[in-house]
Coordinates of C-alpha atoms in Angstrom, one line a residue:
X11 CA 0.0 0.0 0.0
X12 CA 1.5 3.3 -1.1
X13 CA 1.2 6.4 1.1
X14 CA 0.6 9.8 -0.6
X15 CA 1.3 13.0 1.3
X16 CA -1.4 15.7 1.1
X17 CA -0.2 19.3 1.2
X18 CA -2.7 21.2 3.4
X19 CA -1.2 24.6 3.1
X20 CA 0.5 26.7 5.7
X21 CA -2.7 27.2 7.8
X22 CA -2.2 31.0 7.9
X23 CA -4.5 33.7 6.5
X24 CA -3.8 35.3 3.2
X25 CA -1.8 38.6 3.6
X26 CA -1.5 41.3 1.0
X27 CA 0.1 44.6 1.7
X28 CA -0.8 44.5 5.4
X29 CA -4.4 43.4 4.9
X30 CA -5.4 39.9 6.1
X31 CA -8.1 37.5 5.1
X32 CA -11.5 39.1 4.4
X33 CA -10.1 42.6 4.8
X34 CA -8.4 42.2 1.4
X35 CA -11.8 42.3 -0.3
X36 CA -12.9 45.2 1.9
X37 CA -9.8 47.1 0.8
X38 CA -10.4 46.4 -2.9
X39 CA -14.1 47.4 -2.6
X40 CA -13.1 50.7 -1.0
X41 CA -10.7 51.3 -3.9
X42 CA -13.5 50.6 -6.4
X43 CA -16.0 52.7 -4.6
X44 CA -13.6 55.6 -4.3
X45 CA -12.9 55.4 -8.1
X46 CA -16.6 55.4 -8.9
X47 CA -17.4 58.3 -6.5
X48 CA -14.5 60.3 -7.9
X49 CA -15.5 59.6 -11.5
X50 CA -19.1 60.7 -10.8
X51 CA -18.1 63.8 -9.0
X52 CA -15.5 64.6 -11.7
X53 CA -18.1 64.2 -14.4
X54 CA -20.7 66.3 -12.6
X55 CA -18.7 69.1 -11.0
X56 CA -15.1 69.3 -12.4
X57 CA -12.0 67.2 -12.8
X58 CA -10.1 68.7 -9.9
X59 CA -13.0 68.1 -7.5
X60 CA -13.3 64.5 -8.8
X61 CA -9.6 63.9 -8.1
X62 CA -9.9 65.2 -4.5
X63 CA -13.0 63.1 -3.9
X64 CA -11.2 60.0 -5.3
X65 CA -8.1 60.5 -3.1
X66 CA -10.2 61.4 0.0
X67 CA -12.6 58.5 -0.3
X68 CA -9.9 55.9 -1.0
X69 CA -7.8 57.1 1.9
X70 CA -10.8 57.1 4.3
X71 CA -11.9 53.6 3.1
X72 CA -8.5 52.1 3.5
X73 CA -7.9 53.7 6.9
X74 CA -11.3 52.5 8.1
X75 CA -10.6 49.0 6.9
X76 CA -7.1 48.9 8.5
X77 CA -8.6 50.2 11.8
X78 CA -11.3 47.5 11.7
X79 CA -8.7 44.8 11.0
X80 CA -6.8 45.7 14.2
X81 CA -9.9 44.7 16.3
X82 CA -9.5 41.1 14.9
X83 CA -10.6 38.9 12.1
X84 CA -13.7 37.8 14.0
X85 CA -15.7 40.8 15.2
X86 CA -17.9 39.4 17.9
X87 CA -19.8 41.0 20.7
X88 CA -19.0 39.7 24.1
X89 CA -21.9 40.0 26.6
X90 CA -21.4 39.6 30.3
X91 CA -24.0 37.9 32.4
X92 CA -26.2 34.9 32.6
X93 CA -28.9 34.5 29.9
X94 CA -31.8 32.1 30.3
X95 CA -33.7 31.2 27.2
X96 CA -37.1 29.9 27.7
X97 CA -38.3 26.9 25.7
X98 CA -41.9 26.8 24.7
X99 CA -42.9 23.3 23.9
X100 CA -46.3 21.7 23.3
X101 CA -47.1 18.9 25.8
X102 CA -49.1 16.8 23.4
X103 CA -47.6 15.4 20.2
X104 CA -50.9 14.7 18.3
X105 CA -52.6 18.0 19.2
X106 CA -52.9 20.6 16.6
X107 CA -53.3 23.7 18.7
X108 CA -51.0 26.0 16.7

């Protein structure tokens, strides 16, 4: 019986220019949204205003994405306390009292 080794990867998140995992897509989407907003404002107002809007929106989007990444890959709320969930069950199986 032959044994074949299976390469399972490095088990680390994908990193591109400081962004990890799902935040790579968030960074790309903020770039795209900045270009669209800048293009629209450049077409409606003027070219210089469009350039400023493009630079400002891309910088704001990437800085927001980078700050959200520092909080962790899994953004979960942590509640303190004891929570009791009531279970409402019907006592009879054959009864149709819905």
